[in-house]
Structure formats: C-alpha cells, structure tokens
Amino acid sequence: MQNNRFWIGIASRDHVLSAVEGGFAQLCHGKHTPLTKMKTGDWIIYYSPKINFKDSTPHKKFTALGKIIDEDVYQVNTGEDFAPFRKKTNYISCFETPIQPLISKLSFIKNTKYWGYSFRYGHLEINEKDFKLIAYEMIK
C-alpha cells in the first residue's frame, strides 16, 4: 500500500486558478525537480501570498486543494519563452481560507512572528495532521 504524502505549493492566486482550470500542479515557476517528489495519490494545497503574480496586493489564503493523479511530469510550451513542467492533478471544490487563524496551529510554522518564512522555497512537504487541519477549513 502506498503512503501518501502531503504538500503545499506557493503561488499567486491567478496562477493557482489557472492550474485548477487546467488540471495540473506546477511549482517554483515551472521547475521539474519539485514535481518528481510527488507521486500518484499525494495531496497538494496551494497557498497564495498575493492575488496576482505581477502585483503585490496581498491575499494570504489557501486557495486550492487537489490530488496528484499521474506519475508523469510533462512540459508545456506556453509561449513567451516559457516552458514549465507540470503534473496532472484533480482539484476538489473548496473555499479559499485565510491562513491567519491557522498559523499557531500548524506544526510546520516554527516561528509565528515570521510565519511567512516557512514558504520561502515555493513548496514544502507537510505532515498529515497539518494537511487535515487546513483541508477541513477549506471544505467545511
């Protein structure tokens, strides 16, 4: 039996909505390596620090919840000399959920004053308990 893993991807809300619409996960501006760690059956929650990639308007919400459905990492040419890597993902219906009320409850946040530091690498693996806490808030 496979042990599922749990991930957080960090991306602006506009990019997350494109991923949900397209049925894919994309991490770290389209890098290949982070996606190779994800396996079929793993779960991903996206956190969006801002609304739009090209704007600085804050969002600070968990914005999507999905399950990885394929082992393959594939590349697409989106034009403008950008060819990101992606992984097929099924997203479930959920509500965008503010992070603020959850900060003190999440074990991967080591310093509640500088909580954003946890997201500095563009993705991270979290434990099942943290995943369930966030997912519950998103689907309730």
PDB file of N, CA and C in Angstrom, residues 45 62 65 93-99 101-103 105-106 129-140:
ATOM      1  N   ILE A  45      -1.991  21.314  -1.378  1.00  0.00           N
ATOM      2  CA  ILE A  45      -2.760  22.512  -1.050  1.00  0.00           C
ATOM      3  C   ILE A  45      -1.932  23.689  -1.534  1.00  0.00           C
ATOM      4  N   PHE A  62      -5.120  29.999   1.664  1.00  0.00           N
ATOM      5  CA  PHE A  62      -5.013  28.716   0.984  1.00  0.00           C
ATOM      6  C   PHE A  62      -6.081  28.740  -0.105  1.00  0.00           C
ATOM      7  N   LEU A  65      -7.095  22.827  -3.401  1.00  0.00           N
ATOM      8  CA  LEU A  65      -6.835  21.530  -2.775  1.00  0.00           C
ATOM      9  C   LEU A  65      -6.999  20.459  -3.849  1.00  0.00           C
ATOM     10  N   SER A  93     -13.672  20.811  -4.978  1.00  0.00           N
ATOM     11  CA  SER A  93     -14.332  22.064  -4.656  1.00  0.00           C
ATOM     12  C   SER A  93     -14.025  22.446  -3.211  1.00  0.00           C
ATOM     13  N   CYS A  94     -13.609  23.688  -3.016  1.00  0.00           N
ATOM     14  CA  CYS A  94     -13.256  24.145  -1.667  1.00  0.00           C
ATOM     15  C   CYS A  94     -13.370  25.655  -1.595  1.00  0.00           C
ATOM     16  N   PHE A  95     -13.224  26.165  -0.397  1.00  0.00           N
ATOM     17  CA  PHE A  95     -13.273  27.603  -0.155  1.00  0.00           C
ATOM     18  C   PHE A  95     -11.872  28.122   0.102  1.00  0.00           C
ATOM     19  N   GLU A  96     -11.568  29.301  -0.429  1.00  0.00           N
ATOM     20  CA  GLU A  96     -10.305  29.937  -0.101  1.00  0.00           C
ATOM     21  C   GLU A  96     -10.332  30.271   1.393  1.00  0.00           C
ATOM     22  N   THR A  97      -9.257  29.945   2.072  1.00  0.00           N
ATOM     23  CA  THR A  97      -9.228  30.011   3.534  1.00  0.00           C
ATOM     24  C   THR A  97      -8.050  30.840   4.020  1.00  0.00           C
ATOM     25  N   PRO A  98      -8.315  31.866   4.817  1.00  0.00           N
ATOM     26  CA  PRO A  98      -7.225  32.691   5.348  1.00  0.00           C
ATOM     27  C   PRO A  98      -6.270  31.876   6.222  1.00  0.00           C
ATOM     28  N   ILE A  99      -4.998  32.165   6.105  1.00  0.00           N
ATOM     29  CA  ILE A  99      -4.001  31.456   6.900  1.00  0.00           C
ATOM     30  C   ILE A  99      -3.951  31.960   8.342  1.00  0.00           C
ATOM     31  N   PRO A 101      -5.833  32.561  11.009  1.00  0.00           N
ATOM     32  CA  PRO A 101      -6.333  31.809  12.175  1.00  0.00           C
ATOM     33  C   PRO A 101      -5.655  30.453  12.391  1.00  0.00           C
ATOM     34  N   LEU A 102      -4.916  29.974  11.395  1.00  0.00           N
ATOM     35  CA  LEU A 102      -4.295  28.651  11.480  1.00  0.00           C
ATOM     36  C   LEU A 102      -2.813  28.692  11.858  1.00  0.00           C
ATOM     37  N   ILE A 103      -2.197  29.844  11.778  1.00  0.00           N
ATOM     38  CA  ILE A 103      -0.742  29.959  11.957  1.00  0.00           C
ATOM     39  C   ILE A 103      -0.256  29.280  13.238  1.00  0.00           C
ATOM     40  N   LYS A 105      -1.524  26.933  14.887  1.00  0.00           N
ATOM     41  CA  LYS A 105      -1.903  25.519  14.966  1.00  0.00           C
ATOM     42  C   LYS A 105      -1.096  24.618  14.032  1.00  0.00           C
ATOM     43  N   LEU A 106      -0.356  25.198  13.109  1.00  0.00           N
ATOM     44  CA  LEU A 106       0.363  24.420  12.094  1.00  0.00           C
ATOM     45  C   LEU A 106       1.791  24.129  12.549  1.00  0.00           C
ATOM     46  N   LYS A 129      -1.380  15.570   9.755  1.00  0.00           N
ATOM     47  CA  LYS A 129      -2.183  16.331  10.704  1.00  0.00           C
ATOM     48  C   LYS A 129      -2.375  17.779  10.235  1.00  0.00           C
ATOM     49  N   ASP A 130      -1.296  18.428   9.794  1.00  0.00           N
ATOM     50  CA  ASP A 130      -1.402  19.791   9.274  1.00  0.00           C
ATOM     51  C   ASP A 130      -2.261  19.832   8.014  1.00  0.00           C
ATOM     52  N   PHE A 131      -2.063  18.834   7.142  1.00  0.00           N
ATOM     53  CA  PHE A 131      -2.872  18.773   5.928  1.00  0.00           C
ATOM     54  C   PHE A 131      -4.360  18.697   6.275  1.00  0.00           C
ATOM     55  N   LYS A 132      -4.710  17.804   7.182  1.00  0.00           N
ATOM     56  CA  LYS A 132      -6.122  17.631   7.541  1.00  0.00           C
ATOM     57  C   LYS A 132      -6.702  18.890   8.184  1.00  0.00           C
ATOM     58  N   LEU A 133      -5.908  19.575   8.965  1.00  0.00           N
ATOM     59  CA  LEU A 133      -6.374  20.816   9.600  1.00  0.00           C
ATOM     60  C   LEU A 133      -6.715  21.863   8.529  1.00  0.00           C
ATOM     61  N   ILE A 134      -5.824  22.056   7.576  1.00  0.00           N
ATOM     62  CA  ILE A 134      -6.071  23.026   6.515  1.00  0.00           C
ATOM     63  C   ILE A 134      -7.211  22.576   5.622  1.00  0.00           C
ATOM     64  N   ALA A 135      -7.194  21.308   5.212  1.00  0.00           N
ATOM     65  CA  ALA A 135      -8.229  20.789   4.317  1.00  0.00           C
ATOM     66  C   ALA A 135      -9.613  20.896   4.943  1.00  0.00           C
ATOM     67  N   TYR A 136      -9.711  20.603   6.223  1.00  0.00           N
ATOM     68  CA  TYR A 136     -11.005  20.710   6.920  1.00  0.00           C
ATOM     69  C   TYR A 136     -11.534  22.141   6.811  1.00  0.00           C
ATOM     70  N   GLU A 137     -10.675  23.112   7.046  1.00  0.00           N
ATOM     71  CA  GLU A 137     -11.103  24.512   6.969  1.00  0.00           C
ATOM     72  C   GLU A 137     -11.516  24.895   5.548  1.00  0.00           C
ATOM     73  N   MET A 138     -10.904  24.270   4.551  1.00  0.00           N
ATOM     74  CA  MET A 138     -11.203  24.608   3.161  1.00  0.00           C
ATOM     75  C   MET A 138     -12.492  23.979   2.656  1.00  0.00           C
ATOM     76  N   ILE A 139     -12.899  22.853   3.233  1.00  0.00           N
ATOM     77  CA  ILE A 139     -14.078  22.154   2.690  1.00  0.00           C
ATOM     78  C   ILE A 139     -15.294  22.203   3.588  1.00  0.00           C
ATOM     79  N   LYS A 140     -15.173  22.774   4.778  1.00  0.00           N
ATOM     80  CA  LYS A 140     -16.308  22.762   5.692  1.00  0.00           C
ATOM     81  C   LYS A 140     -17.431  23.698   5.251  1.00  0.00           C
TER      82      LYS A 140
END
